[in-house]
Coordinates of C-alpha atoms in Angstrom, one line a residue:
H326 CA 20.6 7.7 9.2
E327 CA 23.3 10.4 8.9
N328 CA 20.6 12.6 7.4
G329 CA 17.9 11.8 9.9
T330 CA 16.1 9.3 7.6
K331 CA 14.1 6.4 9.1
V332 CA 14.5 3.1 7.2
L333 CA 11.9 0.4 7.6
L334 CA 12.2 -3.1 6.2
S335 CA 9.1 -4.1 4.2
F336 CA 7.9 -7.7 4.2
A337 CA 5.7 -7.9 1.2
G338 CA 4.2 -10.4 -1.2
E339 CA 2.4 -13.7 -0.9
G340 CA 2.5 -16.7 1.3
F341 CA 1.8 -15.0 4.6
N342 CA -1.0 -17.5 5.5
E343 CA 1.5 -20.3 5.4
K344 CA 3.9 -18.4 7.6
V345 CA 1.6 -17.1 10.3
S346 CA -1.5 -19.4 10.6
S347 CA 0.5 -21.7 12.9
I348 CA 1.5 -19.9 16.1
E349 CA 4.8 -21.8 16.1
Q350 CA 5.5 -20.8 12.5
Q351 CA 4.5 -17.2 13.3
K352 CA 6.9 -17.1 16.2
K353 CA 9.8 -18.3 14.1
F354 CA 9.0 -15.7 11.4
I355 CA 8.8 -12.9 13.9
Q356 CA 12.0 -13.9 15.5
M357 CA 13.7 -13.9 12.1
M358 CA 12.3 -10.4 11.4
I359 CA 13.5 -9.0 14.8
K360 CA 17.0 -10.5 14.4
F361 CA 17.3 -9.2 10.9
I362 CA 16.4 -5.5 11.7
D363 CA 18.6 -5.6 14.8
K364 CA 21.6 -6.9 12.9
Y365 CA 21.3 -4.4 10.0
N366 CA 20.1 -1.5 12.1
Y367 CA 16.6 -0.9 10.6
D368 CA 14.2 1.5 12.3
G369 CA 11.2 -0.9 12.1
I370 CA 9.0 -3.2 10.0
E371 CA 6.3 -2.7 7.5
I372 CA 3.9 -5.6 6.6
D373 CA 2.4 -5.5 3.1
W374 CA 0.1 -8.6 3.2
E375 CA -2.3 -8.1 0.2
K376 CA -3.5 -11.5 -1.0
Q377 CA -5.7 -14.0 1.0
L378 CA -5.7 -11.5 3.8
S379 CA -7.5 -12.5 7.0
L380 CA -8.0 -9.3 9.0
P381 CA -8.2 -11.0 12.5
L382 CA -5.0 -13.0 11.8
H383 CA -3.3 -10.0 10.3
T384 CA -4.2 -8.0 13.5
D385 CA -2.9 -10.7 15.8
F386 CA 0.3 -11.0 13.7
L387 CA 0.9 -7.3 14.0
S388 CA 0.3 -7.4 17.7
N389 CA 2.9 -10.1 18.1
I390 CA 5.4 -8.2 16.0
R391 CA 4.9 -5.2 18.2
L392 CA 5.7 -7.3 21.3
G393 CA 8.9 -8.4 19.6
L394 CA 9.9 -4.8 18.7
D395 CA 9.1 -3.7 22.2
S396 CA 11.4 -6.4 23.6
L397 CA 14.2 -5.3 21.3
E398 CA 13.8 -1.7 22.3
K399 CA 14.3 -2.6 25.9
K400 CA 17.5 -4.5 25.1
R401 CA 19.0 -1.6 23.1
K402 CA 20.8 1.3 24.8
D403 CA 19.9 4.0 22.3
N404 CA 16.2 4.4 23.4
R405 CA 15.2 4.5 19.8
H406 CA 11.6 3.8 18.9
L407 CA 11.1 0.9 16.4
Y408 CA 8.2 1.5 14.1
L409 CA 5.6 -0.9 12.9
T410 CA 3.4 0.0 10.0
T411 CA 1.2 -1.9 7.6
A412 CA -0.2 -1.4 4.1
L413 CA -3.9 -2.3 3.4
H414 CA -6.2 -2.0 0.5
S415 CA -8.6 0.9 0.7
W416 CA -11.7 -1.3 0.4
Q417 CA -11.0 -3.3 3.6
T418 CA -13.6 -2.8 6.4
Y419 CA -13.0 -3.1 10.1
D420 CA -15.3 -3.1 13.1
K421 CA -14.4 -0.8 16.1
E422 CA -13.0 -3.6 18.2
L423 CA -10.6 -4.9 15.5
A424 CA -9.7 -1.3 14.5
D425 CA -8.7 -0.5 18.1
K426 CA -6.6 -3.6 18.4
L427 CA -4.7 -2.9 15.2
S428 CA -4.3 0.8 16.2
S429 CA -2.7 -0.2 19.5
S430 CA 0.0 -2.1 17.6
V431 CA 1.0 0.1 14.7
D432 CA 2.4 3.6 14.4
W433 CA 0.4 4.2 11.2
I434 CA -1.5 2.4 8.4
N435 CA -0.7 3.0 4.8
I436 CA -4.0 2.9 2.8
M437 CA -3.4 1.8 -0.7
T438 CA -5.5 4.2 -2.9
Y439 CA -4.1 3.1 -6.3
D440 CA -4.5 0.4 -8.8
M441 CA -8.2 1.2 -8.7
G442 CA -8.7 1.1 -12.4
G443 CA -8.2 -1.3 -15.3
G444 CA -4.5 -1.2 -15.2
I445 CA -3.2 -3.8 -17.6
W446 CA -5.2 -6.7 -16.0
G447 CA -8.8 -5.4 -16.6
N448 CA -10.8 -4.9 -19.8
I449 CA -11.8 -1.3 -19.4
P450 CA -9.3 1.5 -19.2
K451 CA -10.1 3.6 -16.1
H452 CA -8.3 6.0 -13.8
N453 CA -5.5 4.7 -11.5
T454 CA -6.3 6.9 -8.5
P455 CA -9.8 8.4 -9.0
L456 CA -10.7 10.9 -6.3
D457 CA -14.4 10.0 -6.2
K458 CA -13.6 6.3 -5.5
I459 CA -11.0 7.3 -2.9
E460 CA -13.4 9.5 -1.1
K461 CA -16.0 6.8 -1.1
E462 CA -13.7 4.1 0.2
L463 CA -12.1 6.3 2.9
K464 CA -15.5 6.3 4.6
N465 CA -14.6 2.7 5.6
W466 CA -11.7 4.0 7.7
E467 CA -13.6 6.5 9.9
V468 CA -13.6 3.8 12.6
F469 CA -9.8 4.6 13.0
E470 CA -8.3 7.6 14.6
R471 CA -7.1 9.9 11.8
E472 CA -3.6 10.3 13.1
K473 CA -3.1 6.5 12.4
L474 CA -3.9 6.8 8.7
C475 CA -1.8 7.7 5.7
I476 CA -3.0 7.7 2.1
G477 CA -0.8 6.1 -0.5
L478 CA -1.0 7.8 -3.9
A479 CA 0.5 6.4 -7.0
N480 CA 3.4 8.2 -8.7
Y481 CA 2.7 6.1 -11.8
G482 CA -0.2 5.5 -14.1
F483 CA -1.0 3.6 -17.3
I484 CA -0.7 4.6 -20.9
Y485 CA -2.9 3.0 -23.6
K486 CA -2.6 3.2 -27.3
G487 CA -5.7 3.2 -29.6
L488 CA -8.2 3.1 -26.8
A489 CA -10.7 5.7 -25.7
P490 CA -11.4 6.0 -22.0
K491 CA -14.0 3.5 -20.7
T492 CA -13.9 1.4 -23.9
K493 CA -14.6 -2.3 -23.0
I494 CA -12.4 -4.7 -24.9
E495 CA -12.1 -8.5 -25.3
G496 CA -9.1 -9.9 -23.4
N497 CA -7.1 -7.7 -21.1
L498 CA -5.5 -4.3 -21.3
K499 CA -1.9 -5.5 -21.4
E500 CA -2.3 -5.8 -25.2
Y501 CA -3.0 -2.1 -25.4
G502 CA -1.2 -0.5 -22.4
K503 CA 1.6 -0.6 -19.9
Y504 CA 2.7 0.9 -16.6
F505 CA 3.9 4.5 -17.0
S506 CA 5.9 6.5 -14.5
Y507 CA 5.5 10.2 -13.7
N508 CA 9.0 10.9 -14.9
N509 CA 8.1 9.4 -18.3
M510 CA 5.0 11.6 -18.5
L511 CA 6.8 14.9 -18.1
P512 CA 8.6 14.8 -21.6
L513 CA 5.2 14.1 -23.2
L514 CA 3.9 17.4 -21.9
Q515 CA 6.6 19.1 -23.9
K516 CA 5.4 17.3 -27.0
G517 CA 1.9 18.6 -27.0
W518 CA 0.0 16.1 -24.9
T519 CA -3.1 17.9 -23.5
E520 CA -5.0 17.5 -20.3
E521 CA -8.7 16.5 -20.0
Y522 CA -10.6 16.5 -16.7
D523 CA -13.1 13.8 -15.7
N524 CA -15.7 15.6 -13.6
D525 CA -17.2 12.4 -12.2
A526 CA -13.9 10.8 -11.2
K527 CA -12.4 14.2 -10.2
V528 CA -9.1 13.4 -11.9
S529 CA -7.1 14.5 -15.0
Y530 CA -6.0 12.4 -17.9
Y531 CA -4.0 13.2 -21.1
F532 CA -4.2 12.7 -24.8
S533 CA -1.4 12.6 -27.4
P534 CA -1.5 15.4 -30.0
D535 CA -3.3 13.0 -32.5
K536 CA -5.7 12.0 -29.7

């Protein structure tokens, strides 16, 4: 805060359905959120509900959180805006009515355009953030106003040993690969790793010196 940074508390993971399907449970959950960010002076809330996501329920949930944040803003004396954001998979689709309702509650939406390939859970090594797939799936979001949308890009990828790109295997990729951060990639470039470019996916990938 001393440096002008905004800090939002992210509620992420599984189990949202159990917490918000009942309106009474949802009220208790939201009250806890509001009290927590007030006590520890956060600047807002981010909801990262990924599994078993119901778009209408999610939208109602965000609307009710917004009401709670608005109420807290009025109680405070600093006139500080409290932010509400949410992270959503890029392949989600909204109709105009639901998109407008969600937009009225959130400051922005973080579109998750990563983990689009085989990762370590699939059986074909593919790109983590292929631009061709991002461009295709972003068409789903044209129903929203652009100023409400942020694109999340991965600062990590996956490294595989002994597999050529797009090679289908039995089992899953964790036997051949692992998560790999950008910072870990940089030293490899000094060791002779070379860039290739996939014209279809519109993205780079790299080979070790021995390929």
